[in-house]
Coordinates of C-alpha atoms and ligand atoms in Angstrom, one line a residue:
M1 CA 3.1 -21.9 -12.2
P2 CA 0.0 -20.0 -13.3
T3 CA -0.2 -19.3 -17.2
R4 CA -3.2 -16.9 -17.0
V5 CA -3.7 -14.1 -14.3
L6 CA -6.3 -11.8 -13.7
V7 CA -5.2 -8.6 -11.8
V8 CA -8.0 -6.4 -10.5
G9 CA -7.5 -2.6 -10.5
G10 CA -6.0 -0.1 -12.8
G11 CA -3.3 1.9 -10.9
G12 CA 0.4 2.2 -10.8
R13 CA 0.4 -0.9 -8.4
E14 CA -1.6 -3.0 -10.8
H15 CA 0.6 -1.9 -13.7
A16 CA 3.6 -3.1 -11.7
L17 CA 2.0 -6.4 -10.8
A18 CA 0.9 -6.9 -14.5
W19 CA 4.3 -6.0 -15.7
K20 CA 6.1 -8.4 -13.2
L21 CA 3.9 -11.3 -13.9
A22 CA 3.7 -10.8 -17.7
H23 CA 7.6 -11.1 -17.9
E24 CA 7.7 -14.4 -15.9
P25 CA 8.3 -17.6 -17.9
G26 CA 5.1 -19.6 -18.4
I27 CA 2.8 -16.7 -18.3
N28 CA 0.7 -16.5 -21.4
E29 CA -1.6 -13.6 -20.6
V30 CA -2.4 -11.1 -17.8
V31 CA -5.8 -9.6 -17.8
V32 CA -6.1 -6.4 -16.0
A33 CA -9.5 -5.0 -15.0
P34 CA -10.3 -2.3 -15.6
G35 CA -6.7 -1.6 -16.3
S36 CA -6.0 1.1 -18.8
A37 CA -4.6 1.8 -22.3
G38 CA -1.2 2.6 -20.6
I39 CA -1.0 -0.7 -18.7
A40 CA -2.1 -2.7 -21.9
T41 CA 0.9 -1.4 -23.8
E42 CA 2.8 -4.2 -21.9
P43 CA 3.3 -7.3 -23.9
R44 CA 1.0 -10.1 -22.9
V45 CA -1.2 -7.7 -21.0
R46 CA -4.8 -7.1 -21.9
A47 CA -7.1 -4.5 -20.3
V48 CA -10.8 -5.3 -19.9
R49 CA -13.2 -2.6 -18.9
L50 CA -15.2 -3.6 -15.9
D51 CA -16.7 -2.4 -12.6
A52 CA -14.1 -3.8 -10.2
Q53 CA -16.6 -3.5 -7.3
D54 CA -19.0 -5.7 -8.9
P55 CA -18.1 -9.2 -7.5
E56 CA -20.2 -11.1 -10.2
A57 CA -18.7 -9.1 -12.9
V58 CA -15.2 -10.0 -11.6
V59 CA -16.1 -13.8 -11.4
A60 CA -17.6 -13.7 -14.9
L61 CA -14.5 -12.2 -16.3
A62 CA -12.3 -14.7 -14.4
R63 CA -14.3 -17.6 -16.0
A64 CA -14.5 -16.1 -19.3
S65 CA -10.5 -15.6 -19.4
S66 CA -9.9 -19.0 -18.0
V67 CA -7.4 -17.6 -15.5
E68 CA -5.8 -19.8 -12.8
L69 CA -5.2 -16.9 -10.3
V70 CA -6.9 -13.6 -9.5
V71 CA -4.7 -11.0 -7.6
V72 CA -6.8 -8.1 -6.3
G73 CA -4.9 -4.8 -6.2
P74 CA -7.0 -2.2 -4.3
E75 CA -8.9 -2.4 -1.1
A76 CA -12.3 -1.1 -2.3
P77 CA -13.1 -4.5 -4.3
L78 CA -12.0 -6.5 -1.3
S79 CA -14.2 -4.6 1.0
V80 CA -17.2 -5.3 -1.0
G81 CA -16.6 -9.1 -1.2
V82 CA -14.8 -9.6 -4.6
A83 CA -12.6 -12.3 -3.0
D84 CA -15.4 -13.9 -1.3
A85 CA -17.1 -14.3 -4.5
L86 CA -14.2 -15.6 -6.4
R87 CA -13.5 -18.2 -3.6
A88 CA -17.2 -19.4 -3.7
A89 CA -16.8 -19.9 -7.3
G90 CA -13.6 -22.1 -6.8
I91 CA -11.3 -19.5 -8.3
P92 CA -8.0 -19.1 -6.5
V93 CA -7.7 -15.5 -5.4
L94 CA -5.0 -13.6 -3.7
G95 CA -6.7 -11.0 -1.6
P96 CA -8.8 -11.4 1.7
D97 CA -12.4 -12.0 2.2
R98 CA -14.5 -9.0 3.3
E99 CA -14.5 -9.8 6.8
A100 CA -10.5 -10.1 6.8
A101 CA -10.4 -6.8 4.8
R102 CA -11.8 -5.1 7.9
L103 CA -8.3 -5.0 9.1
E104 CA -7.9 -2.1 6.8
T105 CA -11.4 -0.7 6.5
S106 CA -11.9 -0.4 10.2
K107 CA -9.2 1.2 12.5
A108 CA -11.1 0.1 15.5
F109 CA -11.2 -3.5 14.3
C110 CA -7.4 -3.4 13.5
H111 CA -6.8 -2.3 17.0
Q112 CA -8.9 -5.1 18.6
V113 CA -7.3 -7.7 16.5
A114 CA -3.8 -6.4 17.3
A115 CA -4.5 -6.2 20.9
A116 CA -5.7 -9.9 21.0
A117 CA -2.7 -10.8 19.1
G118 CA -0.3 -9.1 21.3
V119 CA 0.9 -6.7 18.7
R120 CA 2.1 -3.2 19.7
M121 CA 0.1 -0.2 18.3
A122 CA -0.1 3.2 19.4
R123 CA -2.2 3.6 22.5
A124 CA -5.8 4.2 21.3
R125 CA -9.4 4.4 21.9
A126 CA -12.5 4.2 19.7
F127 CA -15.5 6.5 19.9
A128 CA -19.0 6.5 18.6
G129 CA -21.3 9.3 17.7
G130 CA -22.5 11.2 20.9
E131 CA -19.1 10.4 22.7
A132 CA -17.4 13.7 22.0
G133 CA -16.9 14.4 25.7
A134 CA -15.3 11.2 26.3
A135 CA -13.2 11.6 23.1
I136 CA -11.9 15.0 24.2
A137 CA -11.2 13.8 27.6
F138 CA -9.1 10.9 26.1
V139 CA -7.2 13.7 24.1
Q140 CA -6.5 15.5 27.4
V141 CA -5.1 12.3 29.1
L142 CA -2.8 11.9 26.1
A143 CA -1.7 15.5 26.5
A144 CA -1.3 15.1 30.1
G145 CA 1.2 12.3 29.4
G146 CA 3.1 14.6 27.0
A147 CA 1.6 12.8 23.8
G148 CA 0.0 14.4 20.9
A149 CA -3.2 12.9 19.3
V150 CA -4.0 11.3 15.9
L151 CA -7.6 11.5 14.9
K152 CA -8.6 8.7 12.6
A153 CA -12.1 8.2 10.9
D154 CA -13.2 4.8 11.2
G155 CA -13.9 3.4 7.6
L156 CA -12.2 3.6 4.3
A157 CA -10.9 7.2 3.5
A158 CA -8.4 6.8 0.7
G159 CA -5.6 8.1 3.0
K160 CA -7.6 11.2 3.8
G161 CA -9.3 10.3 7.1
V162 CA -6.3 10.9 9.3
I163 CA -5.3 14.1 10.9
V164 CA -2.0 14.2 13.0
T165 CA -2.7 17.1 15.3
E166 CA -0.3 19.6 16.1
S167 CA -1.8 21.0 19.6
L168 CA -4.0 19.9 22.2
E169 CA -6.3 22.9 21.1
Q170 CA -6.4 21.8 17.5
A171 CA -7.4 18.1 18.6
V172 CA -10.0 19.2 20.9
A173 CA -11.5 21.6 18.2
L174 CA -11.5 18.9 15.6
V175 CA -13.0 15.9 17.6
P176 CA -16.6 17.0 17.3
S177 CA -16.4 17.1 13.5
F178 CA -15.6 13.2 13.2
L179 CA -18.7 12.4 15.4
V180 CA -21.5 14.6 14.2
R181 CA -24.5 12.6 12.6
R182 CA -22.8 9.4 13.4
P183 CA -24.7 6.5 15.0
A184 CA -24.1 5.8 18.8
D185 CA -23.5 2.2 18.5
V186 CA -20.6 2.0 16.0
P187 CA -17.1 3.6 16.3
A188 CA -16.6 6.6 14.2
L189 CA -13.4 7.9 15.4
V190 CA -10.2 6.4 16.8
I191 CA -7.8 8.5 18.6
E192 CA -4.2 7.5 18.9
E193 CA -1.2 8.7 20.8
R194 CA 1.0 10.4 18.3
L195 CA 4.4 8.5 17.8
S196 CA 7.4 9.8 16.1
G197 CA 9.9 8.2 13.9
R198 CA 10.4 7.1 10.3
E199 CA 7.9 5.0 8.8
A200 CA 8.2 1.6 7.1
S201 CA 6.1 -0.7 5.0
V202 CA 6.6 -4.5 5.4
I203 CA 4.3 -6.3 3.2
A204 CA 4.2 -10.2 3.2
I205 CA 2.4 -12.6 0.9
C206 CA 0.2 -14.6 3.3
D207 CA -1.8 -18.0 3.0
G208 CA -3.8 -17.9 6.0
T209 CA -1.2 -19.1 8.3
R210 CA 2.2 -18.7 6.6
A211 CA 3.9 -15.0 5.7
V212 CA 6.7 -14.5 3.2
A213 CA 8.1 -11.0 3.2
L214 CA 8.7 -8.8 0.4
P215 CA 11.5 -6.4 0.6
A216 CA 10.8 -3.5 2.9
A217 CA 9.9 -0.1 1.4
R218 CA 9.3 3.6 2.5
D219 CA 6.6 5.8 1.2
H220 CA 6.6 9.5 1.1
K221 CA 3.0 10.6 2.0
R222 CA 3.1 14.2 1.9
L223 CA 2.6 16.2 -1.2
C224 CA 5.6 18.5 -0.9
D225 CA 9.4 18.3 -0.3
A226 CA 10.5 18.1 3.3
D227 CA 7.2 16.3 4.2
R228 CA 5.2 19.3 4.0
G229 CA 1.7 20.0 2.5
P230 CA -1.3 17.6 2.8
N231 CA -1.3 13.8 3.0
T232 CA -1.7 12.0 -0.3
G233 CA -1.8 8.3 -1.2
G234 CA 1.9 8.5 -1.6
M235 CA 4.2 10.6 -3.6
G236 CA 7.3 8.3 -3.9
A237 CA 8.9 5.3 -2.4
Y238 CA 12.2 3.5 -2.1
S239 CA 13.7 0.1 -1.2
P240 CA 15.6 -1.3 0.5
L241 CA 15.6 0.5 3.9
P242 CA 18.9 1.3 5.5
D243 CA 17.3 1.4 8.9
L244 CA 15.3 -2.0 8.4
D245 CA 17.6 -4.6 7.3
D246 CA 16.5 -8.2 6.3
A247 CA 16.9 -9.6 9.9
A248 CA 14.8 -6.8 11.2
V249 CA 12.2 -7.7 8.5
E250 CA 12.0 -11.1 9.8
R251 CA 11.6 -10.0 13.4
V252 CA 8.6 -7.9 12.1
L253 CA 7.1 -10.9 10.5
D254 CA 7.4 -12.8 13.9
A255 CA 6.1 -9.8 15.9
V256 CA 3.4 -8.5 13.5
H257 CA 2.4 -10.6 10.6
R258 CA 2.4 -14.1 12.2
P259 CA 0.4 -13.1 15.2
I260 CA -2.2 -11.3 13.3
L261 CA -2.6 -14.4 11.0
A262 CA -3.1 -16.7 14.0
E263 CA -5.6 -14.3 15.5
M264 CA -7.6 -14.0 12.3
A265 CA -7.4 -17.8 11.7
R266 CA -8.6 -18.4 15.3
R267 CA -11.6 -16.0 14.4
G268 CA -12.5 -18.3 11.5
T269 CA -11.6 -15.7 9.1
P270 CA -8.1 -16.6 7.8
F271 CA -6.2 -13.9 5.8
R272 CA -5.0 -14.8 2.4
G273 CA -3.4 -11.9 0.5
F274 CA -0.8 -9.3 0.9
L275 CA -0.5 -8.2 4.6
Y276 CA 0.8 -4.7 4.8
A277 CA 2.2 -3.6 8.0
G278 CA 2.6 0.3 8.3
L279 CA 5.2 0.7 10.9
M280 CA 6.6 3.7 12.8
L281 CA 10.2 3.0 13.7
T282 CA 10.1 4.5 17.1
A283 CA 12.9 5.1 19.6
D284 CA 11.5 2.2 21.5
G285 CA 11.3 -0.1 18.5
P286 CA 8.7 -0.5 15.7
A287 CA 5.1 0.0 16.3
L288 CA 2.2 -0.9 14.2
L289 CA 0.4 2.2 12.8
E290 CA -2.0 0.4 10.4
I291 CA -2.7 -2.6 8.5
N292 CA -3.4 -2.6 4.9
V293 CA -4.9 -5.7 3.1
R294 CA -3.0 -5.2 -0.3
L295 CA 0.1 -4.2 -1.7
G296 CA 1.0 -0.5 -1.2
D297 CA 1.0 2.1 -4.0
P298 CA 3.5 3.4 -4.8
E299 CA 5.5 0.7 -2.6
A300 CA 4.6 -2.0 -5.3
Q301 CA 6.4 0.1 -8.0
V302 CA 9.7 -0.3 -6.1
I303 CA 9.2 -3.7 -4.5
L304 CA 8.2 -5.8 -7.5
P305 CA 11.2 -4.6 -9.7
R306 CA 13.5 -5.8 -7.0
V307 CA 12.0 -9.3 -6.8
A308 CA 14.3 -12.0 -8.2
G309 CA 12.8 -14.7 -10.1
T310 CA 9.2 -15.7 -10.5
L311 CA 6.5 -14.5 -8.2
G312 CA 3.5 -16.3 -9.7
P313 CA 3.9 -19.5 -8.3
L314 CA 4.1 -18.1 -4.8
L315 CA 1.0 -16.1 -5.3
L316 CA -0.7 -18.9 -6.5
A317 CA 0.3 -21.2 -3.5
A318 CA -0.8 -18.3 -1.1
A319 CA -4.1 -18.1 -2.8
R320 CA -4.6 -21.7 -2.5
G321 CA -3.7 -21.6 1.2
A322 CA -0.7 -23.8 0.6
I323 CA 2.7 -22.0 0.7
P324 CA 5.0 -25.0 0.9
D325 CA 6.7 -25.7 4.2
G326 CA 10.4 -24.7 4.0
T327 CA 9.8 -21.6 1.9
P328 CA 12.2 -19.0 3.0
A329 CA 10.8 -16.2 5.2
R330 CA 11.7 -13.5 2.5
V331 CA 11.2 -13.5 -1.3
P332 CA 14.5 -13.6 -3.1
V333 CA 15.6 -10.0 -4.1
L334 CA 17.9 -8.7 -6.9
P335 CA 21.0 -6.9 -5.7
G336 CA 20.7 -3.0 -5.7
A337 CA 17.8 -0.6 -5.0
A338 CA 14.8 1.1 -6.6
V339 CA 13.4 4.5 -6.1
G340 CA 10.0 5.4 -7.5
I341 CA 8.8 9.0 -8.0
V342 CA 5.0 9.7 -8.3
L343 CA 4.1 12.3 -11.0
A344 CA 0.7 13.8 -10.1
A345 CA -1.8 16.1 -11.9
K346 CA -2.5 19.7 -11.1
G347 CA -4.9 19.9 -8.2
Y348 CA -3.9 16.6 -6.5
P349 CA -4.8 15.6 -3.7
G350 CA -7.9 17.6 -4.4
D351 CA -9.8 17.4 -7.6
P352 CA -7.1 16.7 -10.2
R353 CA -7.3 18.4 -13.6
R354 CA -7.8 15.8 -16.5
G355 CA -6.7 15.8 -20.2
D356 CA -3.4 17.4 -20.1
P357 CA -1.2 15.9 -22.8
I358 CA 1.9 14.0 -21.3
A359 CA 5.2 14.3 -23.1
G360 CA 8.4 12.1 -22.6
I361 CA 7.3 8.8 -21.4
D362 CA 9.3 7.1 -24.2
A363 CA 12.3 9.2 -23.4
A364 CA 12.1 8.3 -19.7
R365 CA 11.9 4.5 -20.6
A366 CA 14.8 4.9 -23.1
Q367 CA 17.0 5.8 -20.2
G368 CA 16.0 2.5 -18.5
A369 CA 13.5 3.7 -16.2
L370 CA 10.3 1.9 -15.6
V371 CA 7.2 4.1 -16.2
F372 CA 4.0 2.8 -14.6
H373 CA 0.7 4.2 -15.5
A374 CA -2.0 5.3 -13.0
G375 CA -4.2 8.0 -14.0
T376 CA -3.6 8.2 -17.7
V377 CA -5.9 7.9 -20.9
G378 CA -4.8 7.2 -24.3
R379 CA -4.9 10.1 -26.7
P380 CA -5.0 10.0 -30.5
D381 CA -2.6 13.0 -31.0
P382 CA 0.3 12.0 -31.2
P383 CA -0.9 8.4 -32.0
G384 CA -0.2 6.2 -28.9
G385 CA 0.1 9.2 -26.8
F386 CA -1.5 9.7 -23.3
G387 CA -3.1 12.3 -21.2
T388 CA -3.7 13.1 -17.7
N389 CA -6.8 11.3 -16.2
G390 CA -6.4 11.1 -12.4
G391 CA -4.6 12.5 -9.3
R392 CA -1.6 10.3 -9.3
V393 CA -0.7 10.0 -13.0
L394 CA 2.5 8.0 -13.3
T395 CA 5.2 6.5 -11.2
V396 CA 8.8 6.6 -12.6
T397 CA 11.0 3.8 -11.0
G398 CA 14.8 4.1 -11.4
R399 CA 17.0 1.2 -10.5
G400 CA 20.8 1.3 -9.5
A401 CA 23.5 -0.4 -7.5
D402 CA 22.5 1.5 -4.4
L403 CA 19.7 4.0 -3.3
A404 CA 21.8 7.1 -4.5
A405 CA 22.2 5.5 -8.0
A406 CA 18.5 4.5 -8.2
R407 CA 17.5 7.9 -7.0
D408 CA 19.7 9.6 -9.8
A409 CA 18.2 7.3 -12.3
A410 CA 14.6 8.0 -11.2
E411 CA 15.2 11.8 -11.0
R412 CA 16.6 11.9 -14.4
A413 CA 13.8 9.8 -16.0
A414 CA 11.2 12.0 -14.2
D415 CA 12.8 15.1 -15.7
A416 CA 12.2 13.8 -19.0
I417 CA 8.4 13.6 -18.4
A418 CA 6.3 16.9 -18.6
W419 CA 2.7 18.3 -18.7
D420 CA 1.1 21.4 -17.7
G421 CA 0.7 21.5 -13.8
L422 CA 2.8 18.4 -13.1
Q423 CA 3.5 18.1 -9.5
R424 CA 6.2 15.8 -8.0
R425 CA 8.6 15.7 -5.0
R426 CA 12.4 16.2 -5.6
D427 CA 13.4 14.5 -2.4
I428 CA 12.4 10.9 -2.7
A429 CA 15.1 8.8 -1.0
A430 CA 17.2 12.1 -0.6
D431 CA 17.4 12.1 3.2
L432 CA 18.5 8.4 3.9
P433 CA 18.6 7.2 7.5
S434 CA 21.9 5.9 8.8
P435 CA 22.1 2.1 9.1
R436 CA 22.8 2.8 12.7
A437 CA 19.3 3.7 13.1
A438 CA 18.2 0.2 12.6
A439 CA 20.0 -0.8 15.8
T440 CA 17.8 1.5 17.9
G441 CA 14.7 0.2 16.1
E442 CA 14.8 -3.2 17.6
P443 CA 13.6 -4.9 20.6
A444 CA 11.4 -3.2 23.1
G445 CA 8.8 -2.2 20.6
L446 CA 6.6 -4.9 19.0
G447 CA 5.5 -6.9 21.8
V448 CA 5.8 -10.6 20.7
P449 CA 2.9 -12.3 22.3
A450 CA 4.2 -14.3 25.4
Ligands
AMP501 P1 -2.9 5.6 8.6 O1 -3.9 5.6 7.7 O2 -3.4 5.0 9.9 O3 -1.6 4.9 8.2 O4 -2.3 7.0 8.9 C1 -1.9 7.7 7.7 C2 -0.6 8.6 8.1 O5 -0.8 9.3 9.4 C3 0.6 7.5 8.4 O6 1.3 7.0 7.4 C4 1.4 8.4 9.4 O7 2.2 9.2 8.7 C5 0.4 9.2 10.1 N1 -0.1 8.6 11.4 C6 -1.0 7.6 11.7 N2 -0.9 7.2 13.0 C7 0.0 7.8 13.6 C8 0.4 7.9 15.0 N3 -0.2 7.1 15.9 N4 1.5 8.7 15.2 C9 2.1 9.5 14.3 N5 1.6 9.6 12.9 C10 0.6 8.8 12.5
LIG502 N1 1.3 3.9 0.0 C1 0.4 3.8 1.0 C2 -0.6 2.8 0.8 O1 -0.7 2.2 -0.3 O2 -1.6 2.7 1.6

């Protein structure tokens, strides 16, 4: 059981992590860096300003705070080697080394690893600068087979580098924009066959070889109700999923997480951290759309409140590469459901307006909802108040006996919060799939390696 933990990051996901850990018996302090004034309102949580993308600064803070475990929230610090530096300093860290983080930072690398591991993804090809002709030809091949194209920039793009095209003409017209001024020897664009179905996030805590699943969740990525408007980092989430039950989650571990872990270990770059499989539940079964190398945001804000008992010991064991044999394949969960609604600032997902005073956080909490801070800043007036300071500002999580009750709780609490220009969806967890859909989401899809 760790007693002191450092959480790297400062968004809603990191607030949820800090909240969960700080409430566990045995925890004396959770340091969040950079965190925020809002996150630091949790008991036993301290925020320390720091550049989370400076590996040496993170190591120095971990040492100075005598933490026994570091959990890295966002992908950016992982992609610059924060976990490598902590490991080199002998500090247990849950989060992959830079090389393993390429599963998220490079779509082309993810496809290579998945293919080697026998994990089904959408049909795809990668193209470098100067290959616009070949890329357009591939779009035409997909179209001839009746499939649309999804264009993905290779490299981190904060959820904004993907275009799901609506027509052959649109795809052909957009291809060159991904390839101009890009080198001829590195993939710049991955083109995928467009799949359809509902998405699901299955995130597992991994120690290099073993994987333990957190409850499945579903994000709502578009800005507006009925999945309209631009893609965002995520506007709300719910858990559990009627169409991906516990048995299906375990099959996903077998079909995705474990083969990926085995392939990464075989390459000499074992994966320790949260392995996030972004799935499309197609009529032929689940297919892997993407891997993230961290918890999801806002998924974490609905997943972590559902976890029963302590998480700290499992996170530490995974960081040490030593999840005990015999650990159940799924983290124990509380009965019931959680629904999280993201409240975003005016202008999001473009340039968000900052400085709008936020009202109603205490009123939302008084109803029993969890309010996780992301883009907020402390304000002196009223004392202890907060203002907007980023795109996604808060996540309001409601809990209940089932998804309908949790949704009601989240909606009511979100209604209590207001600021000028607040944007949010009103249909998070409103259109639930039938449990029957789970039955179609089974076997054919994910190729279990022979
Ligand atoms: P990614 O960053 O790869 O997860 O893509 C962002 C979003 O684009 C996903 O959450 C899906 O909504 C959508 N998307 C990605 N790949 C595909 C695909 N092959 N078919 C349909 N939609 C996709
Ligand atoms: N909610 C999607 C993500 O964290 O990437």
